[in-house]
Short mmCIF file of C-alpha atoms and ligand atoms in Angstrom, two decimals:
data_model
loop_
_atom_site.label_atom_id
_atom_site.label_comp_id
_atom_site.label_asym_id
_atom_site.label_seq_id
_atom_site.Cartn_x
_atom_site.Cartn_y
_atom_site.Cartn_z
CA UNK C 1 14.22 15.67 -0.41
CA UNK C 2 12.31 16.43 -3.78
CA UNK C 3 8.82 15.68 -4.53
CA UNK C 4 8.02 13.89 -8.06
CA UNK C 5 9.45 15.49 -10.73
CA UNK C 6 6.57 16.35 -12.73
CA UNK C 7 8.31 15.52 -16.02
CA UNK C 8 8.51 11.95 -14.83
CA UNK C 9 6.30 9.65 -16.55
CA UNK C 10 3.49 8.43 -14.44
CA UNK C 11 4.59 4.83 -12.90
CA UNK C 12 2.09 3.61 -10.42
CA UNK C 13 1.90 0.21 -8.73
CA UNK C 14 0.06 -2.40 -6.18
CA UNK C 15 1.34 -4.32 -3.51
CA UNK C 16 -0.86 -6.87 -2.23
CA UNK C 17 0.87 -9.08 0.98
CA UNK C 18 -0.08 -12.36 0.02
CA UNK C 19 -1.72 -13.05 3.53
CA UNK C 20 -4.49 -14.61 1.41
CA UNK C 21 -6.62 -14.72 -1.67
CA UNK C 22 -7.38 -10.93 -3.43
CA UNK C 23 -11.19 -9.44 -1.29
CA UNK C 24 -13.09 -7.37 -3.29
CA UNK C 25 -11.25 -4.00 -0.87
CA UNK C 26 -8.05 -4.88 -2.77
CA UNK C 27 -9.35 -5.73 -6.24
CA UNK C 28 -10.97 -2.01 -6.06
CA UNK C 29 -7.47 -0.71 -5.27
CA UNK C 30 -6.17 -2.50 -7.69
CA UNK C 31 -8.62 -0.86 -10.46
CA UNK C 32 -8.18 2.45 -9.06
CA UNK C 33 -4.17 2.39 -9.23
CA UNK C 34 -4.40 0.68 -12.73
CA UNK C 35 -7.41 2.94 -14.00
CA UNK C 36 -5.36 6.28 -12.56
CA UNK C 37 -2.07 4.74 -14.66
CA UNK C 38 -3.57 4.14 -17.94
CA UNK C 39 -5.50 7.76 -17.31
CA UNK C 40 -2.45 9.52 -17.29
CA UNK C 41 -0.66 6.98 -20.01
CA UNK C 42 1.89 5.62 -17.77
CA UNK C 43 2.86 2.23 -16.25
CA UNK C 44 1.62 -0.20 -13.94
CA UNK C 45 3.06 -2.57 -11.62
CA UNK C 46 3.10 -5.22 -9.42
CA UNK C 47 5.04 -5.78 -6.20
CA UNK C 48 4.48 -8.98 -4.47
CA UNK C 49 5.27 -7.46 -0.46
CA UNK C 50 6.24 -10.88 0.88
CA UNK C 51 8.49 -10.17 4.46
CA UNK C 52 6.08 -11.43 6.85
CA UNK C 53 6.23 -14.71 6.49
CA UNK C 54 4.12 -15.35 9.58
CA UNK C 55 1.18 -14.20 8.48
CA UNK C 56 1.83 -15.17 4.34
CA UNK C 57 -0.50 -18.18 3.19
CA UNK C 58 1.75 -20.56 0.76
CA UNK C 59 0.33 -19.90 -2.72
CA UNK C 60 -1.46 -17.04 -1.75
CA UNK C 61 1.28 -14.99 -4.29
CA UNK C 62 0.54 -16.55 -6.85
CA UNK C 63 -3.34 -17.19 -6.71
CA UNK C 64 -3.05 -13.36 -6.02
CA UNK C 65 -1.46 -12.64 -9.73
CA UNK C 66 -3.59 -15.09 -11.60
CA UNK C 67 -6.75 -13.63 -10.02
CA UNK C 68 -5.14 -9.89 -11.46
CA UNK C 69 -4.66 -11.64 -14.66
CA UNK C 70 -8.13 -12.79 -14.66
CA UNK C 71 -9.39 -9.43 -13.99
CA UNK C 72 -7.30 -8.26 -17.43
CA UNK C 73 -4.27 -6.55 -15.34
CA UNK C 74 -1.11 -7.49 -14.95
CA UNK C 75 2.22 -5.78 -14.30
CA UNK C 76 4.19 -4.06 -17.29
CA UNK C 77 7.05 -4.79 -15.82
CA UNK C 78 8.37 -8.15 -13.96
CA UNK C 79 6.83 -8.45 -10.94
CA UNK C 80 8.96 -7.28 -7.64
CA UNK C 81 9.33 -10.20 -5.16
CA UNK C 82 10.18 -8.44 -1.78
CA UNK C 83 11.86 -11.63 -0.43
CA UNK C 84 14.53 -11.38 -2.81
CA UNK C 85 15.47 -7.84 -1.85
CA UNK C 86 16.92 -8.23 1.79
CA UNK C 87 20.07 -6.77 1.09
CA UNK C 88 18.41 -3.69 -0.23
CA UNK C 89 16.84 -3.06 2.90
CA UNK C 90 19.88 -4.15 4.76
CA UNK C 91 22.05 -1.17 2.83
CA UNK C 92 19.15 1.40 3.45
CA UNK C 93 19.13 0.56 7.38
CA UNK C 94 23.33 0.80 7.24
CA UNK C 95 22.97 4.05 5.76
CA UNK C 96 20.33 4.88 8.07
CA UNK C 97 22.69 3.90 10.84
CA UNK C 98 25.73 5.39 9.69
CA UNK C 99 24.13 8.56 9.51
CA UNK C 100 23.39 8.56 13.35
CA UNK C 101 19.53 8.20 12.18
CA UNK C 102 18.70 5.18 13.11
CA UNK C 103 19.33 2.52 16.29
CA UNK C 104 18.99 -0.42 17.96
CA UNK C 105 15.97 -0.92 20.68
CA UNK C 106 15.25 -3.88 22.72
CA UNK C 107 12.06 -2.22 24.05
CA UNK C 108 9.03 -4.77 23.98
CA UNK C 109 5.79 -3.92 23.85
CA UNK C 110 5.10 -4.35 27.43
CA UNK C 111 7.96 -2.07 28.14
CA UNK C 112 5.96 0.38 25.93
CA UNK C 113 2.84 -0.23 26.99
CA UNK C 114 3.27 2.74 29.78
CA UNK C 115 3.91 5.21 27.14
CA UNK C 116 0.44 4.17 25.00
CA UNK C 117 2.98 2.39 22.69
CA UNK C 118 5.19 4.82 21.51
CA UNK C 119 8.30 5.04 21.34
CA UNK C 120 10.35 7.91 22.29
CA UNK C 121 13.65 6.38 24.49
CA UNK C 122 14.53 3.31 25.17
CA UNK C 123 13.53 1.80 28.42
CA UNK C 124 13.86 -1.79 27.89
CA UNK C 125 14.38 -3.37 30.72
CA UNK C 126 15.54 -7.32 29.30
CA UNK C 127 19.04 -6.06 28.04
CA UNK C 128 19.54 -9.61 27.19
CA UNK C 129 16.44 -8.97 24.14
CA UNK C 130 17.25 -9.22 20.24
CA UNK C 131 17.32 -6.02 18.55
CA UNK C 132 14.61 -3.93 16.56
CA UNK C 133 16.58 -1.03 14.64
CA UNK C 134 13.81 2.08 14.51
CA UNK C 135 14.54 5.28 12.84
CA UNK C 136 14.87 8.09 15.02
CA UNK C 137 12.20 11.18 15.22
CA UNK C 138 12.99 13.89 16.19
CA UNK C 139 10.97 15.71 18.33
CA UNK C 140 8.21 18.46 16.65
CA UNK C 141 8.51 15.87 13.21
CA UNK C 142 4.93 17.46 11.99
CA UNK C 143 4.59 15.95 8.25
CA UNK C 144 2.18 17.07 6.12
CA UNK C 145 1.32 16.28 2.43
CA UNK C 146 -1.20 16.88 -0.01
CA UNK C 147 -3.36 13.88 -0.68
CA UNK C 148 -4.75 13.77 -4.06
CA UNK C 149 -8.21 12.40 -2.87
CA UNK C 150 -8.20 13.25 0.77
CA UNK C 151 -6.98 16.56 0.53
CA UNK C 152 -4.69 17.67 3.24
CA UNK C 153 -3.42 15.56 5.84
CA UNK C 154 -1.31 16.22 8.73
CA UNK C 155 0.41 14.30 11.23
CA UNK C 156 3.14 14.39 14.44
CA UNK C 157 5.30 11.47 14.05
CA UNK C 158 6.73 12.05 16.87
CA UNK C 159 4.10 12.19 18.92
CA UNK C 160 1.37 9.77 17.64
CA UNK C 161 3.86 7.37 16.22
CA UNK C 162 6.58 7.56 17.60
CA UNK C 163 10.39 5.74 16.72
CA UNK C 164 9.46 4.10 13.73
CA UNK C 165 10.67 -0.17 13.48
CA UNK C 166 13.02 -0.67 10.45
CA UNK C 167 13.75 -4.17 11.31
CA UNK C 168 11.49 -6.59 14.06
CA UNK C 169 13.24 -7.81 16.72
CA UNK C 170 12.47 -11.57 15.22
CA UNK C 171 14.37 -10.28 12.22
CA UNK C 172 12.41 -9.46 9.82
CA UNK C 173 11.76 -6.18 7.47
CA UNK C 174 9.06 -3.68 8.41
CA UNK C 175 6.74 -2.82 6.25
CA UNK C 176 7.72 0.76 6.09
CA UNK C 177 11.25 0.46 5.18
CA UNK C 178 10.67 -1.59 2.15
CA UNK C 179 7.79 -0.04 0.86
CA UNK C 180 10.18 3.20 0.98
CA UNK C 181 12.81 1.92 -0.66
CA UNK C 182 11.01 -0.51 -3.54
CA UNK C 183 8.84 2.96 -4.49
CA UNK C 184 11.81 4.86 -4.96
CA UNK C 185 14.21 2.11 -6.56
CA UNK C 186 11.22 1.39 -8.53
CA UNK C 187 10.55 4.87 -9.37
CA UNK C 188 7.01 5.00 -8.61
CA UNK C 189 5.77 8.71 -8.69
CA UNK C 190 2.36 8.09 -8.19
CA UNK C 191 1.12 5.74 -4.76
CA UNK C 192 -2.65 4.67 -5.36
CA UNK C 193 -3.77 2.43 -2.43
CA UNK C 194 -6.26 2.01 -0.17
CA UNK C 195 -7.06 4.63 3.27
CA UNK C 196 -6.06 2.40 5.49
CA UNK C 197 -2.44 3.18 4.82
CA UNK C 198 -3.21 6.79 5.12
CA UNK C 199 -1.67 7.09 8.51
CA UNK C 200 1.49 5.36 7.50
CA UNK C 201 2.12 8.01 5.05
CA UNK C 202 3.71 10.93 7.44
CA UNK C 203 6.20 8.21 8.47
CA UNK C 204 7.24 6.97 4.84
CA UNK C 205 8.02 10.27 3.48
CA UNK C 206 9.71 11.33 7.10
CA UNK C 207 11.95 7.81 6.13
CA UNK C 208 11.94 9.12 2.54
CA UNK C 209 14.17 12.15 3.72
CA UNK C 210 15.88 10.06 6.03
CA UNK C 211 17.25 8.23 3.19
CA UNK C 212 17.40 10.98 0.55
CA UNK C 213 14.99 9.54 -1.90
CA UNK C 214 12.19 11.41 -3.29
CA UNK C 215 8.37 11.50 -2.34
CA UNK C 216 5.78 10.02 -4.62
CA UNK C 217 2.79 11.33 -4.88
CA UNK C 218 0.07 10.00 -3.07
CA UNK C 219 -3.98 9.09 -3.54
CA UNK C 220 -5.89 7.39 -0.63
CA UNK C 221 -8.87 5.41 -1.82
CA UNK C 222 -11.69 4.97 0.23
CA UNK C 223 -12.00 1.65 2.44
CA UNK C 224 -14.62 -0.47 1.16
CA UNK C 225 -17.05 -1.04 4.10
CA UNK C 226 -19.74 -3.80 4.31
CA UNK C 227 -23.05 -3.05 5.68
CA UNK C 228 -22.44 -2.58 9.13
CA UNK C 229 -19.34 -0.42 8.44
CA UNK C 230 -16.75 -2.80 8.87
CA UNK C 231 -13.80 -2.90 6.84
CA UNK C 232 -14.15 -5.55 4.28
CA UNK C 233 -11.06 -7.13 4.80
CA UNK C 234 -11.84 -7.69 7.98
CA UNK C 235 -15.58 -9.05 7.98
CA UNK C 236 -17.18 -11.93 6.63
CA UNK C 237 -17.68 -10.27 3.42
CA UNK C 238 -13.59 -10.71 3.04
CA UNK C 239 -14.08 -13.89 0.68
CA UNK C 240 -11.69 -14.43 -2.47
CA UNK C 241 -12.98 -12.96 -5.57
CA UNK C 242 -13.74 -15.48 -8.37
CA UNK C 243 -11.08 -15.07 -11.06
CA UNK C 244 -13.61 -17.46 -13.16
CA UNK C 245 -16.20 -15.32 -13.48
CA UNK C 246 -14.76 -12.00 -13.51
CA UNK C 247 -16.92 -10.00 -14.68
CA UNK C 248 -18.98 -8.96 -12.07
CA UNK C 249 -16.96 -7.75 -9.63
CA UNK C 250 -15.02 -5.74 -11.68
CA UNK C 251 -18.12 -4.06 -12.16
CA UNK C 252 -19.14 -3.61 -8.82
CA UNK C 253 -15.16 -2.74 -8.28
CA UNK C 254 -16.09 -0.18 -10.86
CA UNK C 255 -19.11 1.17 -9.05
CA UNK C 256 -17.03 1.39 -6.06
CA UNK C 257 -15.06 3.88 -7.30
CA UNK C 258 -17.65 6.18 -7.88
CA UNK C 259 -17.89 5.57 -11.98
CA UNK C 260 -21.42 5.49 -13.92
CA UNK C 261 -22.32 1.87 -13.92
CA UNK C 262 -23.73 1.83 -17.12
CA UNK C 263 -20.53 2.42 -18.86
CA UNK C 264 -19.50 -1.08 -18.22
CA UNK C 265 -22.74 -2.73 -18.15
CA UNK C 266 -23.43 -4.09 -21.78
CA UNK C 267 -19.16 -5.14 -21.82
CA UNK C 268 -19.61 -8.33 -22.74
CA UNK C 269 -15.69 -9.65 -21.81
CA UNK C 270 -12.90 -8.41 -19.38
CA UNK C 271 -10.51 -6.54 -22.39
CA UNK C 272 -13.67 -5.11 -23.40
CA UNK C 273 -14.88 -3.80 -20.17
CA UNK C 274 -11.67 -2.33 -18.98
CA UNK C 275 -11.17 -0.78 -22.61
CA UNK C 276 -14.63 0.97 -21.79
CA UNK C 277 -13.31 1.41 -17.92
CA UNK C 278 -10.06 2.97 -19.44
CA UNK C 279 -12.45 5.50 -21.95
CA UNK C 280 -14.70 6.44 -18.78
CA UNK C 281 -12.99 6.98 -16.37
CA UNK C 282 -13.36 10.51 -14.67
CA UNK C 283 -10.55 11.07 -11.67
CA UNK C 284 -13.05 13.38 -10.33
CA UNK C 285 -15.65 10.75 -9.59
CA UNK C 286 -13.61 9.09 -7.45
CA UNK C 287 -15.19 9.07 -3.79
CA UNK C 288 -13.37 10.37 -0.80
CA UNK C 289 -15.73 8.92 1.62
CA UNK C 290 -15.66 5.20 2.60
CA UNK C 291 -18.11 3.68 -0.11
CA UNK C 292 -20.91 0.94 2.28
CA UNK C 293 -21.18 -2.00 -0.69
CA UNK C 294 -21.24 -5.61 0.12
CA UNK C 295 -20.98 -9.11 -1.45
CA UNK C 296 -18.62 -8.17 -4.74
CA UNK C 297 -16.83 -11.64 -3.21
CA UNK C 298 -19.49 -13.48 -4.25
CA UNK C 299 -19.48 -12.30 -7.60
CA UNK C 300 -23.09 -10.45 -7.61
CA UNK C 301 -23.69 -7.44 -8.58
CA UNK C 302 -23.94 -5.23 -5.65
CA UNK C 303 -26.65 -3.65 -4.12
CA UNK C 304 -26.81 0.47 -3.85
CA UNK C 305 -23.30 0.31 -5.85
CA UNK C 306 -24.39 0.50 -9.02
N1 LIG R 401 1.06 -4.80 1.26
C1 LIG R 401 -0.14 -3.42 2.46
C2 LIG R 401 -0.85 -4.09 1.56
O1 LIG R 401 -1.46 -5.35 1.08
C3 LIG R 401 0.34 -1.89 0.61
C4 LIG R 401 1.35 -1.74 1.12
C5 LIG R 401 1.28 -0.43 -0.05
O2 LIG R 401 0.26 -0.59 -1.22
O3 LIG R 401 1.83 0.78 0.19
O4 LIG R 401 -2.30 -3.97 2.64
#
């Protein structure tokens, strides 16, 4: 396993799941990853993570792409749809199985409840259950990495996560496998996303190592929380942002990234606002802590986020 080659051109991505319209938290993640890619003179790709039909909303992926476009952010390469890539995930699973690094597992949630939901050994009571597939996580698998914003992160993946699901018992591919396969295949050098995925990163790094894939650099942006400290996407404020009147939400997302509001205050259009944002963006001003803000969902300037 090797890290990102420092000579490779920066390539970032935004990878929404089409479970609804984009909300303010996703806009901040999209803008943050876009700004960092542009700041490094790099490319920015969009990948639709449509691997979980039970959670998806028909038409949501197209609506998300249209909203991103209204905010001036379009993929530099054709958009990748995970639902069209099942054979790639199957190949990765086959590789892990033939290397003895993955196994079939018939444990149910109820079976695992006594072990705190953490899988370390199969304790299935129903041998006829359709199997999931898991990555075998060796005892003592402690994984650390230096996050571009959050600093040093370390996790005992064996103890805190257990053997990682790669394909669910219902036959759907797990996000963890797909994201690792796709980030590598798309040549992503820099993953910039919300801090809700910080604790998924060590298991993704283990999976990269098991598959012999490079590990990109990671930077986890603070989660946008509402006035009550709730993750925005889980709160009432998770209303879709309005692509018909994007400027106020764009300004609020810029401010939520710790950037000076004055830089975009006079920009009369999205292209001019993004051009100003590129000129004024200071990665050093990105904030580590959750940034309390609210209601850009309504495309109103955000109190306290100026
Ligand atoms: N699809 C994931 C989400 O919408 C994000 C995956 C990622 O950025 O790694 O939460």
